[in-house]
PDB file of C-alpha atoms and ligand atoms in Angstrom:
ATOM      1  CA  MET A 166     238.877  18.284 112.516  1.00  0.00           C
ATOM      2  CA  ARG A 167     240.579  21.361 113.894  1.00  0.00           C
ATOM      3  CA  TYR A 168     241.724  21.338 117.483  1.00  0.00           C
ATOM      4  CA  VAL A 169     243.213  24.159 119.530  1.00  0.00           C
ATOM      5  CA  GLY A 170     245.859  22.991 122.037  1.00  0.00           C
ATOM      6  CA  ASN A 171     245.779  19.733 123.973  1.00  0.00           C
ATOM      7  CA  ILE A 172     242.472  17.917 124.078  1.00  0.00           C
ATOM      8  CA  PHE A 173     241.166  16.062 127.140  1.00  0.00           C
ATOM      9  CA  ARG A 174     238.213  13.750 127.546  1.00  0.00           C
ATOM     10  CA  PRO A 175     236.997  11.326 130.221  1.00  0.00           C
ATOM     11  CA  PRO A 176     238.310   7.738 129.833  1.00  0.00           C
ATOM     12  CA  SER A 177     234.785   6.496 129.079  1.00  0.00           C
ATOM     13  CA  GLU A 178     234.645   8.796 126.028  1.00  0.00           C
ATOM     14  CA  ALA A 179     237.632   7.072 124.388  1.00  0.00           C
ATOM     15  CA  ASP A 180     235.555   6.036 121.364  1.00  0.00           C
ATOM     16  CA  SER A 181     233.633   9.285 121.008  1.00  0.00           C
ATOM     17  CA  LEU A 182     234.040  11.907 118.338  1.00  0.00           C
ATOM     18  CA  LEU A 183     235.691  14.856 120.100  1.00  0.00           C
ATOM     19  CA  LEU A 184     234.199  18.154 119.055  1.00  0.00           C
ATOM     20  CA  GLN A 185     235.673  21.354 120.438  1.00  0.00           C
ATOM     21  CA  ALA A 186     232.800  23.706 121.241  1.00  0.00           C
ATOM     22  CA  THR A 187     234.720  25.907 123.682  1.00  0.00           C
ATOM     23  CA  ILE A 188     238.436  26.490 124.137  1.00  0.00           C
ATOM     24  CA  GLY A 189     239.871  25.962 127.635  1.00  0.00           C
ATOM     25  CA  CYS A 190     238.109  26.100 130.990  1.00  0.00           C
ATOM     26  CA  SER A 191     236.124  29.136 132.155  1.00  0.00           C
ATOM     27  CA  HIS A 192     237.523  28.715 135.689  1.00  0.00           C
ATOM     28  CA  ASN A 193     241.072  27.524 134.964  1.00  0.00           C
ATOM     29  CA  ARG A 194     242.290  28.122 138.532  1.00  0.00           C
ATOM     30  CA  CYS A 195     242.304  24.765 140.318  1.00  0.00           C
ATOM     31  CA  THR A 196     245.748  24.458 141.898  1.00  0.00           C
ATOM     32  CA  PHE A 197     246.358  20.861 140.796  1.00  0.00           C
ATOM     33  CA  CYS A 198     245.109  21.175 137.229  1.00  0.00           C
ATOM     34  CA  ALA A 199     247.327  21.775 134.222  1.00  0.00           C
ATOM     35  CA  MET A 200     244.852  20.755 131.537  1.00  0.00           C
ATOM     36  CA  TYR A 201     244.058  24.148 130.059  1.00  0.00           C
ATOM     37  CA  ARG A 202     246.712  26.422 131.552  1.00  0.00           C
ATOM     38  CA  ASP A 203     248.039  27.160 128.070  1.00  0.00           C
ATOM     39  CA  LYS A 204     244.652  28.369 126.816  1.00  0.00           C
ATOM     40  CA  ARG A 205     242.600  31.446 127.461  1.00  0.00           C
ATOM     41  CA  PHE A 206     238.933  30.510 127.714  1.00  0.00           C
ATOM     42  CA  ARG A 207     236.761  31.397 124.765  1.00  0.00           C
ATOM     43  CA  VAL A 208     233.651  30.206 123.020  1.00  0.00           C
ATOM     44  CA  ARG A 209     234.135  28.924 119.498  1.00  0.00           C
ATOM     45  CA  ARG A 210     231.843  30.438 116.915  1.00  0.00           C
ATOM     46  CA  VAL A 211     228.986  28.081 116.259  1.00  0.00           C
ATOM     47  CA  GLU A 212     229.667  28.228 112.491  1.00  0.00           C
ATOM     48  CA  GLU A 213     233.181  26.866 113.073  1.00  0.00           C
ATOM     49  CA  VAL A 214     231.804  24.006 115.149  1.00  0.00           C
ATOM     50  CA  LEU A 215     229.226  23.216 112.465  1.00  0.00           C
ATOM     51  CA  GLU A 216     232.025  23.127 109.874  1.00  0.00           C
ATOM     52  CA  ASP A 217     233.873  20.638 112.067  1.00  0.00           C
ATOM     53  CA  ILE A 218     230.775  18.450 112.190  1.00  0.00           C
ATOM     54  CA  GLU A 219     230.768  18.383 108.365  1.00  0.00           C
ATOM     55  CA  ALA A 220     234.493  17.576 108.349  1.00  0.00           C
ATOM     56  CA  ALA A 221     233.895  14.717 110.807  1.00  0.00           C
ATOM     57  CA  HIS A 222     231.145  13.411 108.556  1.00  0.00           C
ATOM     58  CA  ASP A 223     233.480  13.515 105.543  1.00  0.00           C
ATOM     59  CA  TYR A 224     236.035  11.530 107.518  1.00  0.00           C
ATOM     60  CA  HIS A 225     233.900   9.057 109.513  1.00  0.00           C
ATOM     61  CA  GLY A 226     230.743   8.855 107.420  1.00  0.00           C
ATOM     62  CA  SER A 227     227.408   8.909 109.228  1.00  0.00           C
ATOM     63  CA  ASP A 228     228.211   6.109 111.675  1.00  0.00           C
ATOM     64  CA  VAL A 229     229.087   8.190 114.741  1.00  0.00           C
ATOM     65  CA  ARG A 230     227.237   7.118 117.871  1.00  0.00           C
ATOM     66  CA  ARG A 231     228.928   9.105 120.601  1.00  0.00           C
ATOM     67  CA  VAL A 232     230.214  12.661 120.715  1.00  0.00           C
ATOM     68  CA  PHE A 233     232.045  14.462 123.509  1.00  0.00           C
ATOM     69  CA  LEU A 234     231.924  18.260 123.528  1.00  0.00           C
ATOM     70  CA  CYS A 235     235.312  19.658 124.551  1.00  0.00           C
ATOM     71  CA  ASP A 236     236.911  21.617 126.277  1.00  0.00           C
ATOM     72  CA  GLY A 237     236.690  22.178 130.018  1.00  0.00           C
ATOM     73  CA  ASN A 238     233.045  23.026 130.475  1.00  0.00           C
ATOM     74  CA  ALA A 239     231.144  23.331 127.226  1.00  0.00           C
ATOM     75  CA  LEU A 240     227.868  23.283 129.163  1.00  0.00           C
ATOM     76  CA  ILE A 241     228.569  26.958 129.830  1.00  0.00           C
ATOM     77  CA  LEU A 242     227.320  27.685 126.280  1.00  0.00           C
ATOM     78  CA  PRO A 243     223.904  29.345 125.995  1.00  0.00           C
ATOM     79  CA  THR A 244     221.117  26.852 125.359  1.00  0.00           C
ATOM     80  CA  PRO A 245     220.306  28.033 121.775  1.00  0.00           C
ATOM     81  CA  HIS A 246     224.011  27.726 120.867  1.00  0.00           C
ATOM     82  CA  LEU A 247     224.183  24.181 122.247  1.00  0.00           C
ATOM     83  CA  LEU A 248     220.926  23.240 120.558  1.00  0.00           C
ATOM     84  CA  ARG A 249     222.238  24.323 117.149  1.00  0.00           C
ATOM     85  CA  ILE A 250     225.222  22.024 117.610  1.00  0.00           C
ATOM     86  CA  LEU A 251     223.112  19.135 118.917  1.00  0.00           C
ATOM     87  CA  THR A 252     220.517  19.443 116.173  1.00  0.00           C
ATOM     88  CA  ARG A 253     223.186  19.389 113.472  1.00  0.00           C
ATOM     89  CA  LEU A 254     224.851  16.366 115.075  1.00  0.00           C
ATOM     90  CA  GLU A 255     221.532  14.502 115.000  1.00  0.00           C
ATOM     91  CA  GLU A 256     220.976  15.413 111.344  1.00  0.00           C
ATOM     92  CA  VAL A 257     224.449  14.397 110.217  1.00  0.00           C
ATOM     93  CA  PHE A 258     224.755  11.315 112.424  1.00  0.00           C
ATOM     94  CA  PRO A 259     221.369   9.569 112.491  1.00  0.00           C
ATOM     95  CA  GLU A 260     222.767   6.750 114.688  1.00  0.00           C
ATOM     96  CA  LEU A 261     223.837   9.229 117.378  1.00  0.00           C
ATOM     97  CA  GLN A 262     223.096   7.832 120.826  1.00  0.00           C
ATOM     98  CA  ARG A 263     224.750  10.136 123.288  1.00  0.00           C
ATOM     99  CA  VAL A 264     226.570  13.442 123.652  1.00  0.00           C
ATOM    100  CA  GLY A 265     228.677  14.103 126.743  1.00  0.00           C
ATOM    101  CA  VAL A 266     230.140  17.248 128.247  1.00  0.00           C
ATOM    102  CA  TYR A 267     232.192  18.471 131.216  1.00  0.00           C
ATOM    103  CA  ALA A 268     230.151  20.741 133.466  1.00  0.00           C
ATOM    104  CA  ASN A 269     230.641  22.729 136.628  1.00  0.00           C
ATOM    105  CA  ALA A 270     228.054  23.463 139.305  1.00  0.00           C
ATOM    106  CA  ARG A 271     227.279  26.925 137.966  1.00  0.00           C
ATOM    107  CA  ASP A 272     226.755  25.683 134.390  1.00  0.00           C
ATOM    108  CA  LEU A 273     224.206  23.185 135.650  1.00  0.00           C
ATOM    109  CA  VAL A 274     222.184  25.295 138.073  1.00  0.00           C
ATOM    110  CA  SER A 275     222.080  28.290 135.735  1.00  0.00           C
ATOM    111  CA  LYS A 276     220.170  26.251 133.143  1.00  0.00           C
ATOM    112  CA  PRO A 277     216.416  25.951 133.724  1.00  0.00           C
ATOM    113  CA  THR A 278     215.149  22.373 133.957  1.00  0.00           C
ATOM    114  CA  ALA A 279     213.240  22.817 130.698  1.00  0.00           C
ATOM    115  CA  ASP A 280     216.485  23.758 128.872  1.00  0.00           C
ATOM    116  CA  LEU A 281     218.304  20.713 130.218  1.00  0.00           C
ATOM    117  CA  GLN A 282     215.350  18.500 129.279  1.00  0.00           C
ATOM    118  CA  GLU A 283     215.405  19.866 125.736  1.00  0.00           C
ATOM    119  CA  MET A 284     219.128  19.107 125.505  1.00  0.00           C
ATOM    120  CA  VAL A 285     218.512  15.574 126.782  1.00  0.00           C
ATOM    121  CA  ALA A 286     215.859  15.193 124.075  1.00  0.00           C
ATOM    122  CA  HIS A 287     218.653  16.083 121.617  1.00  0.00           C
ATOM    123  CA  LYS A 288     221.005  13.445 123.132  1.00  0.00           C
ATOM    124  CA  LEU A 289     223.102  15.620 125.456  1.00  0.00           C
ATOM    125  CA  SER A 290     222.509  13.062 128.143  1.00  0.00           C
ATOM    126  CA  ILE A 291     225.632  12.796 130.306  1.00  0.00           C
ATOM    127  CA  PHE A 292     227.745  15.340 132.154  1.00  0.00           C
ATOM    128  CA  TYR A 293     231.043  14.891 133.986  1.00  0.00           C
ATOM    129  CA  LEU A 294     231.627  17.005 137.082  1.00  0.00           C
ATOM    130  CA  GLY A 295     234.860  17.202 139.078  1.00  0.00           C
ATOM    131  CA  LEU A 296     233.800  17.305 142.718  1.00  0.00           C
ATOM    132  CA  GLU A 297     237.452  16.702 143.647  1.00  0.00           C
ATOM    133  CA  SER A 298     236.656  16.974 147.376  1.00  0.00           C
ATOM    134  CA  GLY A 299     233.563  17.282 149.533  1.00  0.00           C
ATOM    135  CA  SER A 300     235.427  19.393 152.104  1.00  0.00           C
ATOM    136  CA  ASP A 301     234.819  23.117 151.676  1.00  0.00           C
ATOM    137  CA  ARG A 302     238.147  23.844 153.358  1.00  0.00           C
ATOM    138  CA  ILE A 303     240.000  21.711 150.813  1.00  0.00           C
ATOM    139  CA  LEU A 304     237.906  23.139 147.972  1.00  0.00           C
ATOM    140  CA  ARG A 305     238.975  26.630 149.053  1.00  0.00           C
ATOM    141  CA  GLU A 306     242.605  25.562 149.261  1.00  0.00           C
ATOM    142  CA  ILE A 307     242.548  24.162 145.736  1.00  0.00           C
ATOM    143  CA  ASP A 308     240.609  27.193 144.452  1.00  0.00           C
ATOM    144  CA  LYS A 309     237.821  25.057 143.015  1.00  0.00           C
ATOM    145  CA  GLY A 310     235.479  28.014 142.786  1.00  0.00           C
ATOM    146  CA  ALA A 311     232.487  26.120 144.185  1.00  0.00           C
ATOM    147  CA  THR A 312     231.361  24.670 147.498  1.00  0.00           C
ATOM    148  CA  ALA A 313     230.360  21.059 148.011  1.00  0.00           C
ATOM    149  CA  GLU A 314     226.751  22.180 148.498  1.00  0.00           C
ATOM    150  CA  GLU A 315     226.771  24.014 145.154  1.00  0.00           C
ATOM    151  CA  MET A 316     228.148  20.948 143.399  1.00  0.00           C
ATOM    152  CA  VAL A 317     225.587  18.670 145.051  1.00  0.00           C
ATOM    153  CA  ALA A 318     222.855  21.067 143.894  1.00  0.00           C
ATOM    154  CA  GLY A 319     224.288  21.128 140.348  1.00  0.00           C
ATOM    155  CA  VAL A 320     224.435  17.354 140.044  1.00  0.00           C
ATOM    156  CA  ARG A 321     220.943  16.899 141.453  1.00  0.00           C
ATOM    157  CA  HIS A 322     219.556  19.557 139.139  1.00  0.00           C
ATOM    158  CA  GLY A 323     221.086  17.899 136.062  1.00  0.00           C
ATOM    159  CA  MET A 324     219.877  14.464 137.115  1.00  0.00           C
ATOM    160  CA  SER A 325     216.366  15.733 137.842  1.00  0.00           C
ATOM    161  CA  ALA A 326     216.211  16.856 134.193  1.00  0.00           C
ATOM    162  CA  GLY A 327     217.060  13.331 133.032  1.00  0.00           C
ATOM    163  CA  MET A 328     220.820  13.674 132.505  1.00  0.00           C
ATOM    164  CA  LYS A 329     223.210  10.989 133.670  1.00  0.00           C
ATOM    165  CA  SER A 330     225.969  12.133 135.993  1.00  0.00           C
ATOM    166  CA  SER A 331     229.574  11.080 136.259  1.00  0.00           C
ATOM    167  CA  VAL A 332     231.387  12.518 139.273  1.00  0.00           C
ATOM    168  CA  ILE A 333     235.117  12.609 139.935  1.00  0.00           C
ATOM    169  CA  TYR A 334     236.622  12.454 143.427  1.00  0.00           C
ATOM    170  CA  LEU A 335     240.332  13.195 143.758  1.00  0.00           C
ATOM    171  CA  LEU A 336     242.186  11.158 146.365  1.00  0.00           C
ATOM    172  CA  GLY A 337     244.980  12.940 148.192  1.00  0.00           C
ATOM    173  CA  LEU A 338     243.849  16.549 147.812  1.00  0.00           C
ATOM    174  CA  GLY A 339     243.845  16.900 151.601  1.00  0.00           C
ATOM    175  CA  GLY A 340     247.539  15.972 151.636  1.00  0.00           C
ATOM    176  CA  ARG A 341     248.884  13.865 154.493  1.00  0.00           C
ATOM    177  CA  LYS A 342     247.256  16.093 157.119  1.00  0.00           C
ATOM    178  CA  ARG A 343     243.679  15.940 155.953  1.00  0.00           C
ATOM    179  CA  TRP A 344     243.194  12.629 154.188  1.00  0.00           C
ATOM    180  CA  GLN A 345     240.425  11.621 156.609  1.00  0.00           C
ATOM    181  CA  GLU A 346     238.599  14.888 156.059  1.00  0.00           C
ATOM    182  CA  ASN A 347     238.895  14.456 152.294  1.00  0.00           C
ATOM    183  CA  ALA A 348     237.477  10.918 152.554  1.00  0.00           C
ATOM    184  CA  VAL A 349     234.602  11.552 154.946  1.00  0.00           C
ATOM    185  CA  GLU A 350     233.438  14.879 153.515  1.00  0.00           C
ATOM    186  CA  SER A 351     233.689  13.594 149.935  1.00  0.00           C
ATOM    187  CA  ALA A 352     231.651  10.535 150.921  1.00  0.00           C
ATOM    188  CA  LYS A 353     228.993  12.860 152.357  1.00  0.00           C
ATOM    189  CA  ALA A 354     228.810  14.960 149.186  1.00  0.00           C
ATOM    190  CA  VAL A 355     228.751  11.930 146.884  1.00  0.00           C
ATOM    191  CA  SER A 356     226.002  10.326 149.009  1.00  0.00           C
ATOM    192  CA  GLN A 357     223.879  13.440 148.537  1.00  0.00           C
ATOM    193  CA  MET A 358     224.567  13.430 144.796  1.00  0.00           C
ATOM    194  CA  ASN A 359     223.876   9.726 144.308  1.00  0.00           C
ATOM    195  CA  PRO A 360     225.525   9.872 140.850  1.00  0.00           C
ATOM    196  CA  ASN A 361     225.165   7.266 138.112  1.00  0.00           C
ATOM    197  CA  TYR A 362     228.952   6.956 137.825  1.00  0.00           C
ATOM    198  CA  LEU A 363     231.724   7.751 140.254  1.00  0.00           C
ATOM    199  CA  SER A 364     235.461   7.769 139.567  1.00  0.00           C
ATOM    200  CA  ALA A 365     238.080   8.063 142.287  1.00  0.00           C
ATOM    201  CA  LEU A 366     241.319   9.336 140.756  1.00  0.00           C
ATOM    202  CA  THR A 367     244.613   9.904 142.547  1.00  0.00           C
ATOM    203  CA  VAL A 368     246.111  13.370 142.663  1.00  0.00           C
ATOM    204  CA  THR A 369     249.272  13.713 140.596  1.00  0.00           C
ATOM    205  CA  VAL A 370     251.421  16.787 141.060  1.00  0.00           C
ATOM    206  CA  VAL A 371     252.060  18.346 137.675  1.00  0.00           C
ATOM    207  CA  PRO A 372     255.142  20.583 137.314  1.00  0.00           C
ATOM    208  CA  GLY A 373     254.314  24.252 136.874  1.00  0.00           C
ATOM    209  CA  THR A 374     251.045  24.132 138.817  1.00  0.00           C
ATOM    210  CA  PRO A 375     250.425  25.978 142.106  1.00  0.00           C
ATOM    211  CA  LEU A 376     250.194  22.556 143.779  1.00  0.00           C
ATOM    212  CA  ALA A 377     253.731  21.726 142.593  1.00  0.00           C
ATOM    213  CA  ARG A 378     254.967  24.950 144.192  1.00  0.00           C
ATOM    214  CA  GLN A 379     253.141  24.079 147.433  1.00  0.00           C
ATOM    215  CA  LEU A 380     254.773  20.646 147.383  1.00  0.00           C
ATOM    216  CA  GLU A 381     258.182  22.226 146.927  1.00  0.00           C
ATOM    217  CA  SER A 382     257.668  24.682 149.785  1.00  0.00           C
ATOM    218  CA  GLY A 383     256.379  21.942 152.106  1.00  0.00           C
ATOM    219  CA  GLU A 384     252.912  23.486 152.323  1.00  0.00           C
ATOM    220  CA  PHE A 385     251.455  20.353 150.708  1.00  0.00           C
ATOM    221  CA  GLU A 386     252.623  16.835 151.474  1.00  0.00           C
ATOM    222  CA  LEU A 387     251.808  14.086 149.020  1.00  0.00           C
ATOM    223  CA  PRO A 388     250.422  10.941 150.695  1.00  0.00           C
ATOM    224  CA  GLU A 389     252.174   7.582 150.303  1.00  0.00           C
ATOM    225  CA  PRO A 390     250.460   4.830 148.256  1.00  0.00           C
ATOM    226  CA  ALA A 391     249.193   3.120 151.438  1.00  0.00           C
ATOM    227  CA  GLU A 392     247.726   6.427 152.621  1.00  0.00           C
ATOM    228  CA  PHE A 393     245.885   6.908 149.317  1.00  0.00           C
ATOM    229  CA  ALA A 394     244.490   3.387 149.713  1.00  0.00           C
ATOM    230  CA  ALA A 395     243.477   4.091 153.326  1.00  0.00           C
ATOM    231  CA  GLU A 396     241.712   7.269 152.195  1.00  0.00           C
ATOM    232  CA  LEU A 397     239.767   5.407 149.543  1.00  0.00           C
ATOM    233  CA  ARG A 398     238.840   2.676 152.023  1.00  0.00           C
ATOM    234  CA  LEU A 399     237.539   5.262 154.505  1.00  0.00           C
ATOM    235  CA  PHE A 400     235.598   6.944 151.705  1.00  0.00           C
ATOM    236  CA  LEU A 401     233.986   3.644 150.686  1.00  0.00           C
ATOM    237  CA  GLU A 402     233.087   2.854 154.296  1.00  0.00           C
ATOM    238  CA  HIS A 403     231.237   6.165 154.581  1.00  0.00           C
ATOM    239  CA  VAL A 404     229.649   6.533 151.161  1.00  0.00           C
ATOM    240  CA  ASP A 405     225.951   5.736 150.950  1.00  0.00           C
ATOM    241  CA  VAL A 406     224.599   5.660 147.386  1.00  0.00           C
ATOM    242  CA  LYS A 407     221.742   3.722 145.844  1.00  0.00           C
ATOM    243  CA  ALA A 408     223.041   2.516 142.478  1.00  0.00           C
ATOM    244  CA  THR A 409     226.385   3.866 141.321  1.00  0.00           C
ATOM    245  CA  VAL A 410     228.942   2.379 138.952  1.00  0.00           C
ATOM    246  CA  PHE A 411     232.269   2.880 140.705  1.00  0.00           C
ATOM    247  CA  ARG A 412     235.700   2.995 139.059  1.00  0.00           C
ATOM    248  CA  SER A 413     239.119   3.599 140.527  1.00  0.00           C
ATOM    249  CA  ASN A 414     241.110   2.027 137.723  1.00  0.00           C
ATOM    250  CA  HIS A 415     242.440   5.168 136.076  1.00  0.00           C
ATOM    251  CA  ALA A 416     246.140   5.245 135.162  1.00  0.00           C
ATOM    252  CA  SER A 417     246.761   7.465 138.220  1.00  0.00           C
ATOM    253  CA  ASN A 418     245.456   4.942 140.755  1.00  0.00           C
ATOM    254  CA  TYR A 419     247.736   2.732 142.876  1.00  0.00           C
ATOM    255  CA  VAL A 420     245.088   0.025 143.413  1.00  0.00           C
ATOM    256  CA  PRO A 421     242.829  -0.632 140.418  1.00  0.00           C
ATOM    257  CA  LEU A 422     239.244  -1.215 141.554  1.00  0.00           C
ATOM    258  CA  ALA A 423     235.874  -1.482 139.849  1.00  0.00           C
ATOM    259  CA  GLY A 424     232.414  -2.419 140.992  1.00  0.00           C
ATOM    260  CA  ARG A 425     228.908  -1.276 141.774  1.00  0.00           C
ATOM    261  CA  LEU A 426     227.890   0.522 144.902  1.00  0.00           C
ATOM    262  CA  PRO A 427     226.452  -0.384 147.317  1.00  0.00           C
ATOM    263  CA  ARG A 428     226.536  -4.019 146.106  1.00  0.00           C
ATOM    264  CA  ASP A 429     230.334  -4.437 145.988  1.00  0.00           C
ATOM    265  CA  LYS A 430     231.319  -2.221 148.901  1.00  0.00           C
ATOM    266  CA  GLU A 431     232.618  -5.060 151.120  1.00  0.00           C
ATOM    267  CA  ARG A 432     234.698  -6.585 148.335  1.00  0.00           C
ATOM    268  CA  LEU A 433     236.223  -3.226 147.388  1.00  0.00           C
ATOM    269  CA  VAL A 434     237.097  -2.476 151.022  1.00  0.00           C
ATOM    270  CA  ALA A 435     238.618  -5.968 151.370  1.00  0.00           C
ATOM    271  CA  GLU A 436     240.723  -5.486 148.214  1.00  0.00           C
ATOM    272  CA  LEU A 437     242.107  -2.229 149.612  1.00  0.00           C
ATOM    273  CA  THR A 438     242.840  -3.847 152.990  1.00  0.00           C
ATOM    274  CA  GLU A 439     244.676  -6.644 151.204  1.00  0.00           C
ATOM    275  CA  ALA A 440     246.696  -4.161 149.110  1.00  0.00           C
ATOM    276  CA  ILE A 441     247.666  -2.173 152.228  1.00  0.00           C
ATOM    277  CA  ARG A 442     248.620  -5.322 154.157  1.00  0.00           C
ATOM    278  CA  ASN A 443     250.785  -6.700 151.343  1.00  0.00           C
ATOM    279  CA  HIS A 444     252.090  -3.351 150.052  1.00  0.00           C
ATOM    280  CA  ARG A 445     250.714  -4.254 146.659  1.00  0.00           C
ATOM    281  CA  PHE A 446     250.574  -0.973 144.733  1.00  0.00           C
ATOM    282  CA  LYS A 447     251.048  -0.067 141.111  1.00  0.00           C
ATOM    283  CA  PRO A 448     254.699   1.014 140.626  1.00  0.00           C
ATOM    284  CA  GLU A 449     255.264   4.698 139.839  1.00  0.00           C
ATOM    285  CA  TYR A 450     256.551   4.001 136.342  1.00  0.00           C
ATOM    286  CA  LEU A 451     253.174   2.490 135.399  1.00  0.00           C
ATOM    287  CA  ARG A 452     251.185   5.439 136.658  1.00  0.00           C
ATOM    288  CA  GLY A 453     250.004   8.209 134.389  1.00  0.00           C
ATOM    289  CA  LEU A 454     247.959  11.357 134.655  1.00  0.00           C
TER     290      LEU A 454
HETATM  291  S1  SF4 B  80     239.941  20.953 137.346  1.00  0.00           S
HETATM  292 FE1  SF4 B  80     238.267  21.385 135.935  1.00  0.00          FE
HETATM  293  S2  SF4 B  80     237.419  23.317 136.704  1.00  0.00           S
HETATM  294 FE2  SF4 B  80     239.434  23.139 137.621  1.00  0.00          FE
HETATM  295  S3  SF4 B  80     240.799  24.247 136.248  1.00  0.00           S
HETATM  296 FE3  SF4 B  80     240.855  22.095 135.615  1.00  0.00          FE
HETATM  297  S4  SF4 B  80     239.316  21.911 134.013  1.00  0.00           S
HETATM  298 FE4  SF4 B  80     238.921  23.837 135.087  1.00  0.00          FE
END
């Protein structure tokens, strides 16, 4: 396999074959994000991607069940381009069960339902969308390039076509001043999305990013571990979803939590209350990005 630059994938795609269909992120402006800052966005030629599929087959044989299409938002690719990749994956890997992809709101809403349904029929059945925050003010501050309403519409559109959704909420993006706003507005947006999966990650300030410069100048203040926990507790108290698998056990999180919403809401809130009361947080040296 040939990879350009650093490769990222969601934690749940740890066992997937990683296939780079695009290079970088078409937006690449979020103030906290350093994932693709070293890459200029471009689409890889479909022939190159097909060659990589052959190379993966030579290496792994035909027993590949999951594939993740990198980089930042490969769902931006035109439908015929994606279908050529998906069709070849199905031919080469007959046991293929699922293909995943990062997507942004625009990628999703710009695809007609029929296109998304055809992709689902060819196993592209889960997308990962970084909501980050449900507050439009915070989304503007972090230069997300989309409003909460646009992201809600994107997630609902993808789900209505039969795709599964995995949404990421980023604790702490409101800083110390606006942690309540980040919690309550994100809970509102997530409730409207009603995603299949929801991950709450904790913001980590990466050197060299605009957010790191804002931290240095005092424009952004990073919450303390107890404040992150209080934000997540407030979020959980406000969120109203029907059947969502919830995870907050990423390396970045101070209090590892997992459960199903709404079923486990009370337990999750109680675990956070207990952690706040006893100052029981993951030490910094055990945290990662
Ligand atoms: S957070 Fe997502 S959309 Fe924003 S720059 Fe990073 S990869 Fe691109």
